[in-house]
mmCIF file with all atom_site columns, C-alpha atoms in Angstrom:
data_model
loop_
_atom_site.group_PDB
_atom_site.id
_atom_site.type_symbol
_atom_site.label_atom_id
_atom_site.label_alt_id
_atom_site.label_comp_id
_atom_site.label_asym_id
_atom_site.label_entity_id
_atom_site.label_seq_id
_atom_site.pdbx_PDB_ins_code
_atom_site.Cartn_x
_atom_site.Cartn_y
_atom_site.Cartn_z
_atom_site.occupancy
_atom_site.B_iso_or_equiv
_atom_site.pdbx_formal_charge
_atom_site.auth_seq_id
_atom_site.auth_comp_id
_atom_site.auth_asym_id
_atom_site.auth_atom_id
_atom_site.pdbx_PDB_model_num
ATOM 1   C CA . MET I 1 1   ? 28.817  0.675   13.124  1.00 49.00 ? 30  MET I CA 1
ATOM 2   C CA . PRO I 1 2   ? 25.099  1.711   12.067  1.00 52.00 ? 31  PRO I CA 1
ATOM 3   C CA . MET I 1 3   ? 25.451  3.165   9.201   1.00 55.00 ? 32  MET I CA 1
ATOM 4   C CA . PRO I 1 4   ? 23.752  7.024   9.720   1.00 60.00 ? 33  PRO I CA 1
ATOM 5   C CA . SER I 1 5   ? 21.318  7.642   7.858   1.00 58.00 ? 34  SER I CA 1
ATOM 6   C CA . GLN I 1 6   ? 21.577  10.164  5.833   1.00 62.00 ? 35  GLN I CA 1
ATOM 7   C CA . ILE I 1 7   ? 24.196  7.792   4.153   1.00 65.00 ? 36  ILE I CA 1
ATOM 8   C CA . LYS I 1 8   ? 21.936  4.940   3.965   1.00 59.00 ? 37  LYS I CA 1
ATOM 9   C CA . THR I 1 9   ? 19.459  7.616   2.397   1.00 61.00 ? 38  THR I CA 1
ATOM 10  C CA . ALA I 1 10  ? 21.520  7.552   -0.123  1.00 63.00 ? 39  ALA I CA 1
ATOM 11  C CA . ILE I 1 11  ? 22.214  4.239   -1.283  1.00 65.00 ? 40  ILE I CA 1
ATOM 12  C CA . LEU I 1 12  ? 19.292  3.250   -1.593  1.00 62.00 ? 41  LEU I CA 1
ATOM 13  C CA . GLY I 1 13  ? 18.459  5.940   -3.750  1.00 63.00 ? 42  GLY I CA 1
ATOM 14  C CA . LEU I 1 14  ? 21.916  4.606   -5.557  1.00 61.00 ? 43  LEU I CA 1
ATOM 15  C CA . ALA I 1 15  ? 20.189  1.526   -5.405  1.00 63.00 ? 44  ALA I CA 1
ATOM 16  C CA . LEU I 1 16  ? 16.921  3.125   -7.294  1.00 58.00 ? 45  LEU I CA 1
ATOM 17  C CA . ILE I 1 17  ? 18.673  4.707   -10.043 1.00 56.00 ? 46  ILE I CA 1
ATOM 18  C CA . PHE I 1 18  ? 20.977  2.776   -10.872 1.00 60.00 ? 47  PHE I CA 1
ATOM 19  C CA . GLY I 1 19  ? 18.648  -1.021  -11.048 1.00 59.00 ? 48  GLY I CA 1
ATOM 20  C CA . ASN I 1 20  ? 16.427  1.285   -13.046 1.00 54.00 ? 49  ASN I CA 1
ATOM 21  C CA . LEU I 1 21  ? 19.217  1.819   -15.610 1.00 52.00 ? 50  LEU I CA 1
ATOM 22  C CA . PHE I 1 22  ? 20.114  -1.788  -15.552 1.00 56.00 ? 51  PHE I CA 1
ATOM 23  C CA . ALA I 1 23  ? 16.063  -3.434  -14.832 1.00 62.00 ? 52  ALA I CA 1
ATOM 24  C CA . GLN I 1 24  ? 14.690  -4.828  -18.365 1.00 70.00 ? 53  GLN I CA 1
ATOM 25  C CA . ALA I 1 25  ? 12.712  -1.815  -20.081 1.00 79.00 ? 54  ALA I CA 1
ATOM 26  C CA . PRO I 1 26  ? 8.372   -2.418  -19.462 1.00 76.00 ? 55  PRO I CA 1
ATOM 27  C CA . THR I 1 27  ? 7.235   -3.220  -23.530 1.00 87.00 ? 56  THR I CA 1
ATOM 28  C CA . THR I 1 28  ? 3.034   -3.076  -22.241 1.00 95.00 ? 57  THR I CA 1
ATOM 29  C CA . ARG I 1 29  ? 1.247   -0.057  -21.886 1.00 94.00 ? 58  ARG I CA 1
ATOM 30  C CA . GLU I 1 30  ? 0.257   -2.269  -18.538 1.00 96.00 ? 59  GLU I CA 1
ATOM 31  C CA . GLU I 1 31  ? 4.022   -3.601  -17.633 1.00 96.00 ? 60  GLU I CA 1
ATOM 32  C CA . ARG I 1 32  ? 5.072   0.268   -17.131 1.00 96.00 ? 61  ARG I CA 1
ATOM 33  C CA . ARG I 1 33  ? 2.068   1.232   -14.818 1.00 97.00 ? 62  ARG I CA 1
ATOM 34  C CA . GLN I 1 34  ? 3.317   -1.378  -13.056 1.00 96.00 ? 63  GLN I CA 1
ATOM 35  C CA . ALA I 1 35  ? 7.430   -0.037  -12.750 1.00 96.00 ? 64  ALA I CA 1
ATOM 36  C CA . LYS I 1 36  ? 5.809   3.952   -12.336 1.00 97.00 ? 65  LYS I CA 1
ATOM 37  C CA . VAL I 1 37  ? 3.674   2.253   -9.355  1.00 97.00 ? 66  VAL I CA 1
ATOM 38  C CA . HIS I 1 38  ? 7.236   -0.335  -7.979  1.00 97.00 ? 67  HIS I CA 1
ATOM 39  C CA . GLU I 1 39  ? 9.391   3.548   -8.567  1.00 96.00 ? 68  GLU I CA 1
ATOM 40  C CA . GLU I 1 40  ? 7.064   4.884   -6.927  1.00 97.00 ? 69  GLU I CA 1
ATOM 41  C CA . TYR I 1 41  ? 6.503   3.513   -3.563  1.00 97.00 ? 70  TYR I CA 1
ATOM 42  C CA . LEU I 1 42  ? 10.380  3.083   -3.354  1.00 97.00 ? 71  LEU I CA 1
ATOM 43  C CA . LYS I 1 43  ? 10.802  6.820   -3.821  1.00 96.00 ? 72  LYS I CA 1
ATOM 44  C CA . ALA I 1 44  ? 8.106   7.276   -1.231  1.00 97.00 ? 73  ALA I CA 1
ATOM 45  C CA . THR I 1 45  ? 9.425   5.272   1.620   1.00 97.00 ? 74  THR I CA 1
ATOM 46  C CA . LEU I 1 46  ? 12.952  5.961   1.083   1.00 97.00 ? 75  LEU I CA 1
ATOM 47  C CA . THR I 1 47  ? 13.866  6.741   5.004   1.00 96.00 ? 76  THR I CA 1
ATOM 48  C CA . ILE I 1 48  ? 11.225  3.868   5.848   1.00 97.00 ? 77  ILE I CA 1
ATOM 49  C CA . HIS I 1 49  ? 12.238  0.749   7.397   1.00 96.00 ? 78  HIS I CA 1
ATOM 50  C CA . VAL I 1 50  ? 9.433   -1.465  7.926   1.00 98.00 ? 79  VAL I CA 1
ATOM 51  C CA . PRO I 1 51  ? 8.633   -5.177  6.410   1.00 98.00 ? 80  PRO I CA 1
ATOM 52  C CA . THR I 1 52  ? 6.942   -5.444  3.609   1.00 98.00 ? 81  THR I CA 1
ATOM 53  C CA . LEU I 1 53  ? 5.045   -7.519  1.892   1.00 98.00 ? 82  LEU I CA 1
ATOM 54  C CA . THR I 1 54  ? 3.886   -7.933  -1.588  1.00 98.00 ? 83  THR I CA 1
ATOM 55  C CA . ALA I 1 55  ? -0.053  -7.524  -3.197  1.00 98.00 ? 84  ALA I CA 1
ATOM 56  C CA . ASP I 1 56  ? 0.413   -10.518 -4.901  1.00 98.00 ? 85  ASP I CA 1
ATOM 57  C CA . SER I 1 57  ? 1.109   -11.947 -1.876  1.00 98.00 ? 86  SER I CA 1
ATOM 58  C CA . LEU I 1 58  ? -1.760  -10.701 0.534   1.00 98.00 ? 87  LEU I CA 1
ATOM 59  C CA . LYS I 1 59  ? -3.795  -11.577 -2.681  1.00 97.00 ? 88  LYS I CA 1
ATOM 60  C CA . SER I 1 60  ? -3.131  -15.347 -0.652  1.00 96.00 ? 89  SER I CA 1
ATOM 61  C CA . GLU I 1 61  ? -3.146  -14.186 2.738   1.00 96.00 ? 90  GLU I CA 1
ATOM 62  C CA . LEU I 1 62  ? -6.505  -12.914 2.008   1.00 95.00 ? 91  LEU I CA 1
ATOM 63  C CA . ASN I 1 63  ? -8.474  -15.584 3.598   1.00 94.00 ? 92  ASN I CA 1
ATOM 64  C CA . ASP I 1 64  ? -5.711  -15.760 6.718   1.00 97.00 ? 93  ASP I CA 1
ATOM 65  C CA . THR I 1 65  ? -7.794  -15.198 10.109  1.00 96.00 ? 94  THR I CA 1
ATOM 66  C CA . ASN I 1 66  ? -4.508  -13.809 11.403  1.00 97.00 ? 95  ASN I CA 1
ATOM 67  C CA . LEU I 1 67  ? -4.603  -10.936 8.796   1.00 98.00 ? 96  LEU I CA 1
ATOM 68  C CA . ILE I 1 68  ? -5.451  -7.724  9.775   1.00 98.00 ? 97  ILE I CA 1
ATOM 69  C CA . LEU I 1 69  ? -5.971  -4.968  7.020   1.00 98.00 ? 98  LEU I CA 1
ATOM 70  C CA . VAL I 1 70  ? -5.834  -1.332  7.774   1.00 98.00 ? 99  VAL I CA 1
ATOM 71  C CA . ASP I 1 71  ? -6.291  1.513   5.283   1.00 98.00 ? 100 ASP I CA 1
ATOM 72  C CA . VAL I 1 72  ? -4.779  4.747   6.318   1.00 98.00 ? 101 VAL I CA 1
ATOM 73  C CA . ARG I 1 73  ? -6.087  6.638   3.579   1.00 98.00 ? 102 ARG I CA 1
ATOM 74  C CA . GLN I 1 74  ? -8.047  9.225   4.369   1.00 98.00 ? 103 GLN I CA 1
ATOM 75  C CA . PRO I 1 75  ? -12.156 9.011   4.671   1.00 97.00 ? 104 PRO I CA 1
ATOM 76  C CA . ASN I 1 76  ? -12.484 10.673  1.746   1.00 97.00 ? 105 ASN I CA 1
ATOM 77  C CA . GLU I 1 77  ? -10.700 8.080   -0.183  1.00 98.00 ? 106 GLU I CA 1
ATOM 78  C CA . GLN I 1 78  ? -11.608 4.879   1.707   1.00 98.00 ? 107 GLN I CA 1
ATOM 79  C CA . ASP I 1 79  ? -15.039 6.004   0.102   1.00 97.00 ? 108 ASP I CA 1
ATOM 80  C CA . VAL I 1 80  ? -14.055 5.380   -2.787  1.00 98.00 ? 109 VAL I CA 1
ATOM 81  C CA . SER I 1 81  ? -12.232 1.984   -2.103  1.00 98.00 ? 110 SER I CA 1
ATOM 82  C CA . MET I 1 82  ? -10.662 -0.387  0.707   1.00 98.00 ? 111 MET I CA 1
ATOM 83  C CA . LEU I 1 83  ? -10.294 -3.843  0.115   1.00 98.00 ? 112 LEU I CA 1
ATOM 84  C CA . PRO I 1 84  ? -11.682 -6.549  1.146   1.00 97.00 ? 113 PRO I CA 1
ATOM 85  C CA . GLY I 1 85  ? -12.289 -6.761  5.544   1.00 96.00 ? 114 GLY I CA 1
ATOM 86  C CA . ALA I 1 86  ? -10.124 -4.278  5.608   1.00 98.00 ? 115 ALA I CA 1
ATOM 87  C CA . LEU I 1 87  ? -10.066 -1.586  8.807   1.00 98.00 ? 116 LEU I CA 1
ATOM 88  C CA . THR I 1 88  ? -9.560  2.112   9.780   1.00 98.00 ? 117 THR I CA 1
ATOM 89  C CA . PRO I 1 89  ? -6.868  3.158   11.591  1.00 98.00 ? 118 PRO I CA 1
ATOM 90  C CA . TYR I 1 90  ? -9.783  4.148   14.430  1.00 97.00 ? 119 TYR I CA 1
ATOM 91  C CA . ALA I 1 91  ? -11.672 1.085   14.758  1.00 97.00 ? 120 ALA I CA 1
ATOM 92  C CA . PHE I 1 92  ? -8.365  -1.077  14.430  1.00 98.00 ? 121 PHE I CA 1
ATOM 93  C CA . SER I 1 93  ? -7.572  1.568   17.431  1.00 96.00 ? 122 SER I CA 1
ATOM 94  C CA . GLN I 1 94  ? -11.344 0.339   18.843  1.00 97.00 ? 123 GLN I CA 1
ATOM 95  C CA . LYS I 1 95  ? -10.539 -3.197  18.151  1.00 96.00 ? 124 LYS I CA 1
ATOM 96  C CA . PHE I 1 96  ? -7.073  -3.730  19.918  1.00 95.00 ? 125 PHE I CA 1
ATOM 97  C CA . ARG I 1 97  ? -6.888  -0.956  22.214  1.00 94.00 ? 126 ARG I CA 1
ATOM 98  C CA . GLY I 1 98  ? -6.591  -3.930  25.359  1.00 93.00 ? 127 GLY I CA 1
ATOM 99  C CA . GLY I 1 99  ? -3.734  -5.354  23.384  1.00 92.00 ? 128 GLY I CA 1
ATOM 100 C CA . PHE I 1 100 ? -3.279  -7.132  20.445  1.00 93.00 ? 129 PHE I CA 1
ATOM 101 C CA . PRO I 1 101 ? -3.199  -10.660 20.075  1.00 94.00 ? 130 PRO I CA 1
ATOM 102 C CA . LYS I 1 102 ? -0.105  -12.865 19.294  1.00 91.00 ? 131 LYS I CA 1
ATOM 103 C CA . ASP I 1 103 ? -1.346  -15.041 17.079  1.00 95.00 ? 132 ASP I CA 1
ATOM 104 C CA . LYS I 1 104 ? -2.770  -11.300 14.054  1.00 97.00 ? 133 LYS I CA 1
ATOM 105 C CA . HIS I 1 105 ? -0.229  -9.851  12.130  1.00 97.00 ? 134 HIS I CA 1
ATOM 106 C CA . VAL I 1 106 ? -1.499  -6.739  10.700  1.00 98.00 ? 135 VAL I CA 1
ATOM 107 C CA . VAL I 1 107 ? -0.384  -5.132  6.899   1.00 98.00 ? 136 VAL I CA 1
ATOM 108 C CA . VAL I 1 108 ? -0.941  -1.354  6.521   1.00 98.00 ? 137 VAL I CA 1
ATOM 109 C CA . TYR I 1 109 ? -1.561  -0.058  3.747   1.00 98.00 ? 138 TYR I CA 1
ATOM 110 C CA . CYS I 1 110 ? -2.853  3.899   1.989   1.00 98.00 ? 139 CYS I CA 1
ATOM 111 C CA . THR I 1 111 ? -2.495  4.558   -2.009  1.00 98.00 ? 140 THR I CA 1
ATOM 112 C CA . ILE I 1 112 ? 0.825   3.828   -2.484  1.00 98.00 ? 141 ILE I CA 1
ATOM 113 C CA . GLY I 1 113 ? 2.753   3.214   0.478   1.00 98.00 ? 142 GLY I CA 1
ATOM 114 C CA . GLN I 1 114 ? 4.119   6.317   2.455   1.00 98.00 ? 143 GLN I CA 1
ATOM 115 C CA . ARG I 1 115 ? 1.629   7.188   5.051   1.00 98.00 ? 144 ARG I CA 1
ATOM 116 C CA . SER I 1 116 ? 1.562   3.646   6.080   1.00 98.00 ? 145 SER I CA 1
ATOM 117 C CA . GLY I 1 117 ? 4.521   2.714   5.679   1.00 98.00 ? 146 GLY I CA 1
ATOM 118 C CA . GLU I 1 118 ? 5.524   5.376   8.671   1.00 98.00 ? 147 GLU I CA 1
ATOM 119 C CA . TYR I 1 119 ? 2.178   3.547   10.535  1.00 98.00 ? 148 TYR I CA 1
ATOM 120 C CA . ALA I 1 120 ? 3.747   1.001   9.926   1.00 98.00 ? 149 ALA I CA 1
ATOM 121 C CA . GLN I 1 121 ? 6.683   2.471   11.752  1.00 98.00 ? 150 GLN I CA 1
ATOM 122 C CA . GLN I 1 122 ? 4.564   3.980   15.040  1.00 97.00 ? 151 GLN I CA 1
ATOM 123 C CA . LEU I 1 123 ? 2.969   -0.009  15.335  1.00 97.00 ? 152 LEU I CA 1
ATOM 124 C CA . LYS I 1 124 ? 6.185   -1.246  15.001  1.00 97.00 ? 153 LYS I CA 1
ATOM 125 C CA . ALA I 1 125 ? 7.530   0.464   17.828  1.00 96.00 ? 154 ALA I CA 1
ATOM 126 C CA . LYS I 1 126 ? 4.644   -0.862  20.061  1.00 94.00 ? 155 LYS I CA 1
ATOM 127 C CA . ASN I 1 127 ? 5.280   -4.637  19.246  1.00 95.00 ? 156 ASN I CA 1
ATOM 128 C CA . VAL I 1 128 ? 2.987   -5.282  16.408  1.00 97.00 ? 157 VAL I CA 1
ATOM 129 C CA . PRO I 1 129 ? 3.365   -7.341  14.403  1.00 98.00 ? 158 PRO I CA 1
ATOM 130 C CA . VAL I 1 130 ? 3.042   -5.533  11.024  1.00 98.00 ? 159 VAL I CA 1
ATOM 131 C CA . GLN I 1 131 ? 3.971   -5.126  7.257   1.00 98.00 ? 160 GLN I CA 1
ATOM 132 C CA . ASN I 1 132 ? 3.645   -2.435  4.885   1.00 98.00 ? 161 ASN I CA 1
ATOM 133 C CA . LEU I 1 133 ? 2.303   -2.639  0.935   1.00 98.00 ? 162 LEU I CA 1
ATOM 134 C CA . GLU I 1 134 ? 4.358   -1.779  -0.996  1.00 98.00 ? 163 GLU I CA 1
ATOM 135 C CA . GLY I 1 135 ? 2.965   -0.072  -3.726  1.00 98.00 ? 164 GLY I CA 1
ATOM 136 C CA . GLY I 1 136 ? -0.383  0.082   -1.848  1.00 98.00 ? 165 GLY I CA 1
ATOM 137 C CA . ILE I 1 137 ? -3.665  0.157   -3.652  1.00 98.00 ? 166 ILE I CA 1
ATOM 138 C CA . LEU I 1 138 ? -1.763  1.084   -6.608  1.00 98.00 ? 167 LEU I CA 1
ATOM 139 C CA . ALA I 1 139 ? -0.224  -2.209  -6.486  1.00 98.00 ? 168 ALA I CA 1
ATOM 140 C CA . TRP I 1 140 ? -2.984  -3.651  -5.288  1.00 98.00 ? 169 TRP I CA 1
ATOM 141 C CA . THR I 1 141 ? -4.466  -3.192  -8.835  1.00 98.00 ? 170 THR I CA 1
ATOM 142 C CA . HIS I 1 142 ? -1.638  -4.662  -10.372 1.00 98.00 ? 171 HIS I CA 1
ATOM 143 C CA . ALA I 1 143 ? -2.869  -7.638  -8.600  1.00 98.00 ? 172 ALA I CA 1
ATOM 144 C CA . GLY I 1 144 ? -5.953  -7.972  -10.234 1.00 97.00 ? 173 GLY I CA 1
ATOM 145 C CA . GLY I 1 145 ? -6.614  -7.286  -6.344  1.00 97.00 ? 174 GLY I CA 1
ATOM 146 C CA . THR I 1 146 ? -10.110 -6.929  -5.695  1.00 97.00 ? 175 THR I CA 1
ATOM 147 C CA . LEU I 1 147 ? -12.459 -3.817  -4.300  1.00 98.00 ? 176 LEU I CA 1
ATOM 148 C CA . PHE I 1 148 ? -15.194 -2.871  -2.522  1.00 98.00 ? 177 PHE I CA 1
ATOM 149 C CA . ARG I 1 149 ? -16.856 0.147   -1.467  1.00 97.00 ? 178 ARG I CA 1
ATOM 150 C CA . ASP I 1 150 ? -19.819 1.293   0.862   1.00 93.00 ? 179 ASP I CA 1
ATOM 151 C CA . SER I 1 151 ? -23.183 1.449   -0.264  1.00 92.00 ? 180 SER I CA 1
ATOM 152 C CA . SER I 1 152 ? -25.809 2.250   2.174   1.00 90.00 ? 181 SER I CA 1
ATOM 153 C CA . GLY I 1 153 ? -24.342 -0.504  4.476   1.00 90.00 ? 182 GLY I CA 1
ATOM 154 C CA . VAL I 1 154 ? -23.576 -3.715  2.061   1.00 94.00 ? 183 VAL I CA 1
ATOM 155 C CA . LYS I 1 155 ? -20.200 -3.904  0.752   1.00 95.00 ? 184 LYS I CA 1
ATOM 156 C CA . VAL I 1 156 ? -19.952 -3.897  -3.752  1.00 97.00 ? 185 VAL I CA 1
ATOM 157 C CA . LYS I 1 157 ? -17.573 -4.242  -5.306  1.00 98.00 ? 186 LYS I CA 1
ATOM 158 C CA . THR I 1 158 ? -15.443 -1.344  -7.926  1.00 98.00 ? 187 THR I CA 1
ATOM 159 C CA . LYS I 1 159 ? -13.111 -0.872  -9.937  1.00 98.00 ? 188 LYS I CA 1
ATOM 160 C CA . LYS I 1 160 ? -12.098 2.787   -8.760  1.00 98.00 ? 189 LYS I CA 1
ATOM 161 C CA . VAL I 1 161 ? -9.335  3.987   -7.566  1.00 98.00 ? 190 VAL I CA 1
ATOM 162 C CA . HIS I 1 162 ? -9.274  7.156   -5.563  1.00 98.00 ? 191 HIS I CA 1
ATOM 163 C CA . VAL I 1 163 ? -5.336  8.726   -6.424  1.00 97.00 ? 192 VAL I CA 1
ATOM 164 C CA . PHE I 1 164 ? -5.167  12.445  -6.348  1.00 92.00 ? 193 PHE I CA 1
ATOM 165 C CA . ASP I 1 165 ? -4.266  14.565  -9.366  1.00 92.00 ? 194 ASP I CA 1
ATOM 166 C CA . ALA I 1 166 ? -5.260  13.452  -12.553 1.00 93.00 ? 195 ALA I CA 1
ATOM 167 C CA . SER I 1 167 ? -1.986  12.907  -13.867 1.00 91.00 ? 196 SER I CA 1
ATOM 168 C CA . MET I 1 168 ? -1.471  10.073  -11.124 1.00 94.00 ? 197 MET I CA 1
ATOM 169 C CA . GLN I 1 169 ? -4.103  7.874   -12.864 1.00 92.00 ? 198 GLN I CA 1
ATOM 170 C CA . LYS I 1 170 ? -1.600  6.594   -15.101 1.00 93.00 ? 199 LYS I CA 1
ATOM 171 C CA . TRP I 1 171 ? -0.394  4.709   -12.577 1.00 95.00 ? 200 TRP I CA 1
ATOM 172 C CA . ILE I 1 172 ? -2.786  2.602   -11.774 1.00 96.00 ? 201 ILE I CA 1
ATOM 173 C CA . ALA I 1 173 ? -4.000  -0.590  -13.909 1.00 97.00 ? 202 ALA I CA 1
ATOM 174 C CA . VAL I 1 174 ? -5.783  -0.224  -16.965 1.00 94.00 ? 203 VAL I CA 1
ATOM 175 C CA . ASP I 1 175 ? -8.994  -1.770  -15.981 1.00 95.00 ? 204 ASP I CA 1
ATOM 176 C CA . TYR I 1 176 ? -9.504  -0.007  -12.817 1.00 97.00 ? 205 TYR I CA 1
ATOM 177 C CA . GLU I 1 177 ? -11.072 3.753   -12.805 1.00 97.00 ? 206 GLU I CA 1
ATOM 178 C CA . ALA I 1 178 ? -8.916  6.350   -10.647 1.00 97.00 ? 207 ALA I CA 1
ATOM 179 C CA . VAL I 1 179 ? -10.764 9.128   -8.222  1.00 96.00 ? 208 VAL I CA 1
ATOM 180 C CA . TRP I 1 180 ? -10.001 12.739  -7.378  1.00 93.00 ? 209 TRP I CA 1
#
């Protein structure tokens, strides 16, 4: 018998709390930041049930021609930086308005994973093979992932990441710069 969603959410919440109690405490500043991203991702996606992918795993798949990245953040966030080759939701919908090819798979991301998880649920309901990037673009920074921004039609590498407020600057990897 399927578990009611409130009970499932409560169990996931307890697992998050107790998992953090028994986990080895991060020792370096970078480890603490990475742990914070993971913790916030888990909180933000408690009620989202889609397949996920880690940033490290995505790095190894970036050259896969069957991979389609979709950045679901707002345009002002995308103006700061995007993952290599990522499409906006509009560009994605236009490119595949005639149907989605069976050999392709989609990885969606946002800042931490909540908005992309919700978008992934919509794609999953349409039978699109989709995964949500665990921890979003913030986790990507901890994996040392490359970011680009558009400068007059030219893609330029950047270490800037859009976050929602100053408190989140302590969540990104230490060699990246938070912009809000």
